[in-house]
Short mmCIF file of C-alpha atoms and ligand atoms in Angstrom, two decimals:
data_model
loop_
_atom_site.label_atom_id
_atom_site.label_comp_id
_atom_site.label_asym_id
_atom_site.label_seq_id
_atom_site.Cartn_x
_atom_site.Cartn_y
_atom_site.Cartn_z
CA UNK A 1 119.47 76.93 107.43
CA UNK A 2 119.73 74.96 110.65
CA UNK A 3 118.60 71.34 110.65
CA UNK A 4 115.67 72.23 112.55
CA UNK A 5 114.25 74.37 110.14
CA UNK A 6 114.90 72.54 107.20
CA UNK A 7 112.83 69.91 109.01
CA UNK A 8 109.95 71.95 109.69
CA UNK A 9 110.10 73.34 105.98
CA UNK A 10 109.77 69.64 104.97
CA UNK A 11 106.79 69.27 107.32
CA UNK A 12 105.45 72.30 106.47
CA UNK A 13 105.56 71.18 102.38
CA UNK A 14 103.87 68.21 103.43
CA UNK A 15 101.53 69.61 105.56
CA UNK A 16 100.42 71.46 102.88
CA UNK A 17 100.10 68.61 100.60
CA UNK A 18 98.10 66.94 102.44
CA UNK A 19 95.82 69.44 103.50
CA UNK A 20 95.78 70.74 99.11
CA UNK A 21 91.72 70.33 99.51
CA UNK A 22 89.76 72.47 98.09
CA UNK A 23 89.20 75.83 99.33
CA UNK A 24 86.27 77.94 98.59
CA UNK A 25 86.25 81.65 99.58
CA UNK A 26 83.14 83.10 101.46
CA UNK A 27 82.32 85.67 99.55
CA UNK A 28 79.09 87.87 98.69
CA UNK A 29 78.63 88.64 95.15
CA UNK A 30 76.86 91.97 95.91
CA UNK A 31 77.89 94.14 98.74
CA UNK A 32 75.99 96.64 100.94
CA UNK A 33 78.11 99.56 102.40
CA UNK A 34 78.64 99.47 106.10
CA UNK A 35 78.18 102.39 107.70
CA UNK A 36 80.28 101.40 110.83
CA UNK A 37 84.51 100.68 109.38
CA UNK A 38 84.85 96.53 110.59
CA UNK A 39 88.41 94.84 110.96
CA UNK A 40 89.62 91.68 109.02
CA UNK A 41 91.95 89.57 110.69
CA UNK A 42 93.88 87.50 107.54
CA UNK A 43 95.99 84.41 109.03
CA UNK A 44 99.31 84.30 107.28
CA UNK A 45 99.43 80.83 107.03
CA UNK A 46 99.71 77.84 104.15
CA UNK A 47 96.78 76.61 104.93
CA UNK A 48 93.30 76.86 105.23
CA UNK A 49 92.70 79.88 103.48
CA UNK A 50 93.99 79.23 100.46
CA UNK A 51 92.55 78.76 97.35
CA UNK A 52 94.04 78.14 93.63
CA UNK A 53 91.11 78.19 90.86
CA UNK A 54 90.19 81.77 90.04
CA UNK A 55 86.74 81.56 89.47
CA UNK A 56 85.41 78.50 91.21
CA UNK A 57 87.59 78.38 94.85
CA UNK A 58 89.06 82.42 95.06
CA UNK A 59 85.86 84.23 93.43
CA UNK A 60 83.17 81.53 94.79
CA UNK A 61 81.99 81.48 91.27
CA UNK A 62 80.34 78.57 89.45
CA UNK A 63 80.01 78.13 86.04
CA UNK A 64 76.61 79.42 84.78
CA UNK A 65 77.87 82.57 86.18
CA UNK A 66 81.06 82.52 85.12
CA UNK A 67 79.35 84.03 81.24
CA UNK A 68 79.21 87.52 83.33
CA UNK A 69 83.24 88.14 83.63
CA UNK A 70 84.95 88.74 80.40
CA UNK A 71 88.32 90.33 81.02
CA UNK A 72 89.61 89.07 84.09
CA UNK A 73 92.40 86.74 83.63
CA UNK A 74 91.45 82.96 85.35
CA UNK A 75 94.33 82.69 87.07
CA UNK A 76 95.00 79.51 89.11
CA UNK A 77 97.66 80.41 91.38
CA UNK A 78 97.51 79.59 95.20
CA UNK A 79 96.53 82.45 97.30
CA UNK A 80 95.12 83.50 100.33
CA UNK A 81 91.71 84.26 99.24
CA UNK A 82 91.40 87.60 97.47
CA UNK A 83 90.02 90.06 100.26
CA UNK A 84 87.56 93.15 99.35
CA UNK A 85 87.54 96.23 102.03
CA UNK A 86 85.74 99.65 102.12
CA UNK A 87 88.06 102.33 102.29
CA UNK A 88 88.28 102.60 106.11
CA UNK A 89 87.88 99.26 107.45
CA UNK A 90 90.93 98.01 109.23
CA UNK A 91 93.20 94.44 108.28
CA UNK A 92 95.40 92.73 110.58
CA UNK A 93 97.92 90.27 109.61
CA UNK A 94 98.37 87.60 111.93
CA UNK A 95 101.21 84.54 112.01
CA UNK A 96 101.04 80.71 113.08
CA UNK A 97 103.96 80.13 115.85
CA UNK A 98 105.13 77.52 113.59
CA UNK A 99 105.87 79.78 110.72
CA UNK A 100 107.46 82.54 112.74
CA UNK A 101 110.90 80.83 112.64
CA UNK A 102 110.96 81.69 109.03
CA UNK A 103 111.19 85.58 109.53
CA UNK A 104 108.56 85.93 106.82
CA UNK A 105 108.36 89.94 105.64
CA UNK A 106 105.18 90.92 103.83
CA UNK A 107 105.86 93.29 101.01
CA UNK A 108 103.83 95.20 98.88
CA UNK A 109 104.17 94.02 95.23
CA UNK A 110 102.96 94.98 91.73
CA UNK A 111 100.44 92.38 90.12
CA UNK A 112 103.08 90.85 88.12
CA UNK A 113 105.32 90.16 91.01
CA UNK A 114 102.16 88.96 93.14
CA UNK A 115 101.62 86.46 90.36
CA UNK A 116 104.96 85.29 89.90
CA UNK A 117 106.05 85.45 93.03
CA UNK A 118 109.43 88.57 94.30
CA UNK A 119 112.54 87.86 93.71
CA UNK A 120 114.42 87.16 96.86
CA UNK A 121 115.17 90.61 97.81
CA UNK A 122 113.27 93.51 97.73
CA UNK A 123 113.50 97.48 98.77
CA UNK A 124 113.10 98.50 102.40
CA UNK A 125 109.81 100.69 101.47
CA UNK A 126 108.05 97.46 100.11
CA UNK A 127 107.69 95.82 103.33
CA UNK A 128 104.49 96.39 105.09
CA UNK A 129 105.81 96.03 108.77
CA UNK A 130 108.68 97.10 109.47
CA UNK A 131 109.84 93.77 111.36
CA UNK A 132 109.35 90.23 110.41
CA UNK A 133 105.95 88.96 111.36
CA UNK A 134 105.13 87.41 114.69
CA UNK A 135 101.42 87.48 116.40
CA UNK A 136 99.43 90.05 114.75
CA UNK A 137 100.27 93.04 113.27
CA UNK A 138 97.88 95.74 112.04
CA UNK A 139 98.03 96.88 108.67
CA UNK A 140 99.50 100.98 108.39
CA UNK A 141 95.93 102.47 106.39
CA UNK A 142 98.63 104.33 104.38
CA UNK A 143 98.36 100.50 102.41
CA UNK A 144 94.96 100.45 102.55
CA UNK A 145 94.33 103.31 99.84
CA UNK A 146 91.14 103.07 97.37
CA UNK A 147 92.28 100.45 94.71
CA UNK A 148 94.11 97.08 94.56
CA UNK A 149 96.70 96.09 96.75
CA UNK A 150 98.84 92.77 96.38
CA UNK A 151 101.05 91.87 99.40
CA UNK A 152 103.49 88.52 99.12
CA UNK A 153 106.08 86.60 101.66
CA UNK A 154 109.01 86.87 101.19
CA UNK A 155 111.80 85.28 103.54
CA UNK A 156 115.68 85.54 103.54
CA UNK A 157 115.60 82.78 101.41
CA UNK A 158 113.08 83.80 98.41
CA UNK A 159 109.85 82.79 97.51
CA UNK A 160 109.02 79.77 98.46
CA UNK A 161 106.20 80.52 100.62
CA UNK A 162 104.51 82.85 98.30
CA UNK A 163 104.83 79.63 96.31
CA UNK A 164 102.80 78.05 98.16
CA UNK A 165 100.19 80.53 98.45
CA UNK A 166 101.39 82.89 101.02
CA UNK A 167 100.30 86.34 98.43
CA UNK A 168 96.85 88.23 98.75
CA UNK A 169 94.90 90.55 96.95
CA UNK A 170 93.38 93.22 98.80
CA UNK A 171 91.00 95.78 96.85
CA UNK A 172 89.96 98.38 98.93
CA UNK A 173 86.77 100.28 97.59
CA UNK A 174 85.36 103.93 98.33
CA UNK A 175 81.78 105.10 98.16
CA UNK A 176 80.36 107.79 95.95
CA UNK A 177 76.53 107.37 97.48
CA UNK A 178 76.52 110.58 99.87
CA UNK A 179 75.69 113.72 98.19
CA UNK A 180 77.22 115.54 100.68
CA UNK A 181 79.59 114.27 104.00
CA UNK A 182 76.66 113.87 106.19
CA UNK A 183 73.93 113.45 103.82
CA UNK A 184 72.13 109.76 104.39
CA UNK A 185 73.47 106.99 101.67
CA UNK A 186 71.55 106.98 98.32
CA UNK A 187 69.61 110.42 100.27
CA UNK A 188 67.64 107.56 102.19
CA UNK A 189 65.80 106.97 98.65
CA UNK A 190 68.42 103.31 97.36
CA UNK A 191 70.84 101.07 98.80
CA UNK A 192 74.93 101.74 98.45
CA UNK A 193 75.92 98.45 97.07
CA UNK A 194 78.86 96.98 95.03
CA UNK A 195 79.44 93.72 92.78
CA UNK A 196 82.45 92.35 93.22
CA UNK A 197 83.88 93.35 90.34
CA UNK A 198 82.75 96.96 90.86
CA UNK A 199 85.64 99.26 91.70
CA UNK A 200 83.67 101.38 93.93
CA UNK A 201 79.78 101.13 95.48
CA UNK A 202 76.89 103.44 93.80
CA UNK A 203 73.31 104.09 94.36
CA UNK A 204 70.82 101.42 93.39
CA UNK A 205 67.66 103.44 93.97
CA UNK A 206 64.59 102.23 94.60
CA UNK A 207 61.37 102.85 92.43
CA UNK A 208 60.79 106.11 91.87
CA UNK A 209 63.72 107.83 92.41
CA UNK A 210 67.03 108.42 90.22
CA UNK A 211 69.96 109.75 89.74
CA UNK A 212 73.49 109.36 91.25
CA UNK A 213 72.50 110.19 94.52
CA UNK A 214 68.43 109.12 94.10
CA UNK A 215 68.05 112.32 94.85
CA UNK A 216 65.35 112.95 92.33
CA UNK A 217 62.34 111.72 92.53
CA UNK A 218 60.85 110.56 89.48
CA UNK A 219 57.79 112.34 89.03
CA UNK A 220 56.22 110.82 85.42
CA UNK A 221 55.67 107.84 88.03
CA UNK A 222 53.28 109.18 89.36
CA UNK A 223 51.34 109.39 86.15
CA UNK A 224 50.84 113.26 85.77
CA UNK A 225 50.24 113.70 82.45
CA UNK A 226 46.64 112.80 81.10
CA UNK A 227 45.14 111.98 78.05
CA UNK A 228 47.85 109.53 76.73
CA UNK A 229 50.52 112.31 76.74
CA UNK A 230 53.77 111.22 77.37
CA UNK A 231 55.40 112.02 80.17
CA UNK A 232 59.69 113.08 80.43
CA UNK A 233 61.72 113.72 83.48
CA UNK A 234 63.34 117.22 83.10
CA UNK A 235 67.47 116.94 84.55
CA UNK A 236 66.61 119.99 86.46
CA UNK A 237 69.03 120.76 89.42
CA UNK A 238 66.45 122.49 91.50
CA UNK A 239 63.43 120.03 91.98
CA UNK A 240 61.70 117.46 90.73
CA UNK A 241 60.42 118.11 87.33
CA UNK A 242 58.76 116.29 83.98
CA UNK A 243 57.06 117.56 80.89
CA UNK A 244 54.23 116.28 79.52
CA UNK A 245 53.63 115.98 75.50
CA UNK A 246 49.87 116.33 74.90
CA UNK A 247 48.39 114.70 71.87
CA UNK A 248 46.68 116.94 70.01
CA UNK A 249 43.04 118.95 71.06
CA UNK A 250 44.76 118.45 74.65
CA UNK A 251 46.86 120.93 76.11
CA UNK A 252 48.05 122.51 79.66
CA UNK A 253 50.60 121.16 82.04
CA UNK A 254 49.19 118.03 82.66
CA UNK A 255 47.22 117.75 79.55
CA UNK A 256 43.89 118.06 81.37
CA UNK A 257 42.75 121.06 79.28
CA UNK A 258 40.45 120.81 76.02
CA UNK A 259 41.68 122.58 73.02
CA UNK A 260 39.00 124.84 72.36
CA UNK A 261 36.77 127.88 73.93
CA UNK A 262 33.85 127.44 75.66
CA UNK A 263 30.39 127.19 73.74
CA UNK A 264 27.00 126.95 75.04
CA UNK A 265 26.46 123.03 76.50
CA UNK A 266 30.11 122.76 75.24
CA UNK A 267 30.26 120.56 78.61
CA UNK A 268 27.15 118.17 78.17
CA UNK A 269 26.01 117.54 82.02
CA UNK A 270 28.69 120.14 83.84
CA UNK A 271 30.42 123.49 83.82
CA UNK A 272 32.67 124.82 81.43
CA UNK A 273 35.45 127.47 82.83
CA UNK A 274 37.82 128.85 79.91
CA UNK A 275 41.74 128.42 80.82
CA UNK A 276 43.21 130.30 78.49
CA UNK A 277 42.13 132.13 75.37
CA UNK A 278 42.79 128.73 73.72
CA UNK A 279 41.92 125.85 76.22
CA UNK A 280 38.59 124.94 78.53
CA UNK A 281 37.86 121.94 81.34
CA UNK A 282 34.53 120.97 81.78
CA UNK A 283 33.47 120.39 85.92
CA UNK A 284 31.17 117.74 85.79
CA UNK A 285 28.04 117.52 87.65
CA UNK A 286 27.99 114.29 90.04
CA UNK A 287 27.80 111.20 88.21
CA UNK A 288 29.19 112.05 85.06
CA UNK A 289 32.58 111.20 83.65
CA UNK A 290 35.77 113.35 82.79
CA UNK A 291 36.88 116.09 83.74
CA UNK A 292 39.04 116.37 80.69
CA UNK A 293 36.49 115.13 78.69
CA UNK A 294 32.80 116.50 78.15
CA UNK A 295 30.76 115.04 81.02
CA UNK A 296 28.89 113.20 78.27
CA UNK A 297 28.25 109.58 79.98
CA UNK A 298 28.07 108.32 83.51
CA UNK A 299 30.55 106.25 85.16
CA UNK A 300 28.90 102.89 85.01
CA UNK A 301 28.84 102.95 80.99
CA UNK A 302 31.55 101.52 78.81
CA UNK A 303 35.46 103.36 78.06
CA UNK A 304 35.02 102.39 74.57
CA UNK A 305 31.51 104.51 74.53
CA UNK A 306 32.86 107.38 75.77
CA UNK A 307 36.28 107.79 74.14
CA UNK A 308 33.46 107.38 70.92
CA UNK A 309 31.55 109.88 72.04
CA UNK A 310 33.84 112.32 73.98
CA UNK A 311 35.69 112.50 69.91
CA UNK A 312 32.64 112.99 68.41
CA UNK A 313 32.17 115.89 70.95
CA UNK A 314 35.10 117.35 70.35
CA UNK A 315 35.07 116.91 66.49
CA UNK A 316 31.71 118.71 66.54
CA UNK A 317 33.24 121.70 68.66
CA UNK A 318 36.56 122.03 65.99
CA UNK A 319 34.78 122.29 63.12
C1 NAG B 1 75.20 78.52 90.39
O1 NAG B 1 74.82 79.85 90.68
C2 NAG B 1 73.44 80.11 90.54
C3 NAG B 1 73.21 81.59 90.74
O2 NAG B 1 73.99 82.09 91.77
C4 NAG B 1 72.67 79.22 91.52
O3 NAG B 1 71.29 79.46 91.36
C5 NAG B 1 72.98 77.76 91.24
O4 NAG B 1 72.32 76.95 92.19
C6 NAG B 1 74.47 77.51 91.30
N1 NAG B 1 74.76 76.16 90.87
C7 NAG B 1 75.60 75.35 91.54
C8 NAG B 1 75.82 74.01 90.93
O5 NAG B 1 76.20 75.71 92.54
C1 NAG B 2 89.88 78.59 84.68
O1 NAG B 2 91.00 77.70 84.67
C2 NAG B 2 90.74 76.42 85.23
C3 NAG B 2 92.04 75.64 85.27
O2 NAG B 2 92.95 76.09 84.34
C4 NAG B 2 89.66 75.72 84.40
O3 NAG B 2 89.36 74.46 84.96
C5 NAG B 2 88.41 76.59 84.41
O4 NAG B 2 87.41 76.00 83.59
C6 NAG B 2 88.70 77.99 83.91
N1 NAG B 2 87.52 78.79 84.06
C7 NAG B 2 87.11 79.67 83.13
C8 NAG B 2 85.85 80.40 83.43
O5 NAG B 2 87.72 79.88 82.10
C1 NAG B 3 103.41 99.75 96.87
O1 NAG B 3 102.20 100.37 97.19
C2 NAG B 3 102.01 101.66 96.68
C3 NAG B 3 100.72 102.21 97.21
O2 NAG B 3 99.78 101.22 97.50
C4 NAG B 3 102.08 101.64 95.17
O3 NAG B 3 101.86 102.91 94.62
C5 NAG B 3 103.43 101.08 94.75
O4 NAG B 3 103.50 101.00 93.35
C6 NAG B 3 103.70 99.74 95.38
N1 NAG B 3 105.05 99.31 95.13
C7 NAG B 3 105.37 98.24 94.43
C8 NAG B 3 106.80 97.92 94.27
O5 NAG B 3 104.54 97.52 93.93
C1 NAG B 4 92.48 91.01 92.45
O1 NAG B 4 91.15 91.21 92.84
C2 NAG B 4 90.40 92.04 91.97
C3 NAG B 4 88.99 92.18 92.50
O2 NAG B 4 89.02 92.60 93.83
C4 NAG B 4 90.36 91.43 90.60
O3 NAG B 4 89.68 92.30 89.71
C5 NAG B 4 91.77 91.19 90.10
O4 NAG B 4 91.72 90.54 88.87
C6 NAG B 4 92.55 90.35 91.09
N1 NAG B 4 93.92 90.25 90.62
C7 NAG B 4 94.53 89.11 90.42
C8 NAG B 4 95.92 89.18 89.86
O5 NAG B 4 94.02 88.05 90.69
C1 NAG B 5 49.56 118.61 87.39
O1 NAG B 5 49.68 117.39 88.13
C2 NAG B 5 50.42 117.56 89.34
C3 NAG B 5 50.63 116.19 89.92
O2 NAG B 5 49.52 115.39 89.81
C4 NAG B 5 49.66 118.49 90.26
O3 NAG B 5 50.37 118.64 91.47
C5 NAG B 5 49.52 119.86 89.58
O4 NAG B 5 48.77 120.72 90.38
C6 NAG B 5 48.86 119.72 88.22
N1 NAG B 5 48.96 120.99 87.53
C7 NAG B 5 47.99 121.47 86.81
C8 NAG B 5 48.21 122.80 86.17
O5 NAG B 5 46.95 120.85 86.64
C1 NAG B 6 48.25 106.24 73.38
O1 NAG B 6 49.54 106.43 72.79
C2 NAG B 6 50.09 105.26 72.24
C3 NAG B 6 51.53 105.56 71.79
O2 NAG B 6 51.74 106.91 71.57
C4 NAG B 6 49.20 104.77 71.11
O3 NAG B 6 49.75 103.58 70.56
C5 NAG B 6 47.82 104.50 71.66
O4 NAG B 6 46.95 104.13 70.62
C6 NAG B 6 47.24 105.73 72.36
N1 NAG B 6 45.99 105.38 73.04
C7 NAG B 6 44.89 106.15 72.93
C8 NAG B 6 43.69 105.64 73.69
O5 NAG B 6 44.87 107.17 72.28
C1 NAG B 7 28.02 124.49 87.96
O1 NAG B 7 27.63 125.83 88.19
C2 NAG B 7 26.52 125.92 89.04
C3 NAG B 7 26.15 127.40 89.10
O2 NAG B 7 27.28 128.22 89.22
C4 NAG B 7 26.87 125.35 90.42
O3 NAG B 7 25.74 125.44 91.27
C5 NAG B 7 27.28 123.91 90.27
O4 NAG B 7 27.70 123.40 91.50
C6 NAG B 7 28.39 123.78 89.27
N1 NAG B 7 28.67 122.39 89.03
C7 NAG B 7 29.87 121.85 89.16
C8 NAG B 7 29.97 120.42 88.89
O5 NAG B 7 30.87 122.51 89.48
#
């Protein structure tokens, strides 16, 4: 080491302890996929961008959220803050002149090594560019695979840098939101999002619609089943689908139909057409309530009259 450098290594140590604020990484809890692949530029540099307590400078995390993450481990290490890329997007790696004279190599590590800093040496397929670094330097994709990456300086003369914070944490995440290549994300029906401790971003669909894709549209939403029935989406590849479970005297696909065969005045102040051998509706003349129930009452009189009523109808028809 010539005097020279030595000297900038000490100003470069105090640099940095003077500068040791705090750091607090931008950072969005929630994500939204981009449709359009955006570069990151990281500055390879002591300063600035780094941050040392897990939650509350790298993750941008205070404490009343803090409850949420269970297994990650709170490391407070210095690092550059931890970046988060969709598979796709470009990172360059750029250098401060002042550093250059280091010949810092950036080399891909395990987590273990990106916590404790390499070793002074390391194997000639570790390092992500193939010379030291000097100006920018784009990132090879082949790096920038689905999953977490974790990069670290190392010089001729070992760690110190990576010390000092010089490591990063790059998780790259992929999208499973299009049903097929082209389709539209979420089938235009949800938004492709991701928390940041989501490996990957899935459909968040809006109301009314489900599954992976929110491809289905939920149809008991729309209230189709009558009469109190209960209403169950059927997981049916080829359409939208739901069953309704009538209570009993109702019965049909919606439960609209009466138990029951048509009698004389069956239907009070309408029509009465026979479904099936088993099951009527009554039409009801203007005015007059229900289709699915017995066109006893007008509108304007009260629910509790008619559901009376419309049970002592029916009661009178079963038995
Ligand atoms: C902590 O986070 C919550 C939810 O993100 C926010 O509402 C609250 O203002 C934050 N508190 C502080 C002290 O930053
Ligand atoms: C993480 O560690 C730091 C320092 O060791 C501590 O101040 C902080 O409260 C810890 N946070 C959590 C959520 O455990
Ligand atoms: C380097 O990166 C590759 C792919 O990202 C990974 O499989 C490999 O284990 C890494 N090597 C080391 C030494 O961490
Ligand atoms: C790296 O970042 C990921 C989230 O992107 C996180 O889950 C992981 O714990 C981080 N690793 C370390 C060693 O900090
Ligand atoms: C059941 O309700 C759905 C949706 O309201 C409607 O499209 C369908 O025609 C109804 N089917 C019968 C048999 O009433
Ligand atoms: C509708 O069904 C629910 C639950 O099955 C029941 O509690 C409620 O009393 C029913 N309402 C009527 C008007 O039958
Ligand atoms: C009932 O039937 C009569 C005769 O067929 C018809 O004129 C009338 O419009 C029907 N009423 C309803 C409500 O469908």
């Amino acid at each position: 080491m010539t005097i020279k450098s030595a000297l900038r290594m000490v100003a470069c140590v105090l640099q940095l302890c003077i500068v040791n604020g705090q750091v607090i990484c931008e950072r969005q809890m929630t994500a939204e996929w981009r449709v359009e692949p955006k570069p990151s530029v990281i500055k390879w540099k002591p300063r600035e961008n780094i941050c040392s307590d897990f939650y509350a400078e790298c993750w941008n995390m205070n404490k009343s959220v803090t409850g949420e993450i269970s297994e990650e481990e709170n490391l407070s290490i210095p690092q550059i803050c931890p970046l988060q890329l969709q598979l796709g997007d470009s990172l360059f790696i750029s250098s401060e002149p002042s550093f250059e004279s280091y010949g810092m190599n950036v080399v891909n590590v395990s987590k273990e090594e990106f916590i404790n800093c390499p070793k002074a040496s390391f194997l000639q397929e570790q390092l992500i560019f193939v010379c030291q670094i000097r100006g920018l330097h784009q990132v090879d994709p082949n790096w920038l695979g689905a999953g977490t990456h974790y990069f670290a300086e190392l010089h001729k003369r070992g760690p110190l840098l990576c010390n000092m914070g010089l490591r990063l944490n790059v998780t790259v995440k992929q999208q499973f939101c299009q049903q097929s290549p082209n389709a539209p994300l979420c089938s235009g029906h949800g938004k492709c999002l991701s928390h940041v401790w989501e490996k990957a971003y899935n459909c968040h669909c809006f109301s009314q619609y489900s599954g992976r894709f929110c491809q289905k549209f939920d149809m008991c939403s729309t209230k189709p089943c009558h009469n109190n029935a209960s209403c169950t989406e059927k997981s049916e590849l080829s359409g939208d689908s739901y069953e309704c479970t009538c209570p009993p005297k109702f019965s049909g696909k919606n439960c609209t139909e009466i138990v029951g065969q048509c009698q004389p005045h069956t239907c009070f102040n309408g029509n009465c057409s026979n479904v099936t051998p088993n099951t009527f509706l009554c039409e009801c003349d203007k005015g007059f309530t229900g289709k699915n129930h017995l066109c006893f009452l007008s509108y304007n009189n009260g629910f509790c009259v008619i559901i009376m009523v419309s049970t002592f109808a029916l009661l009178k028809q079963l038995f």
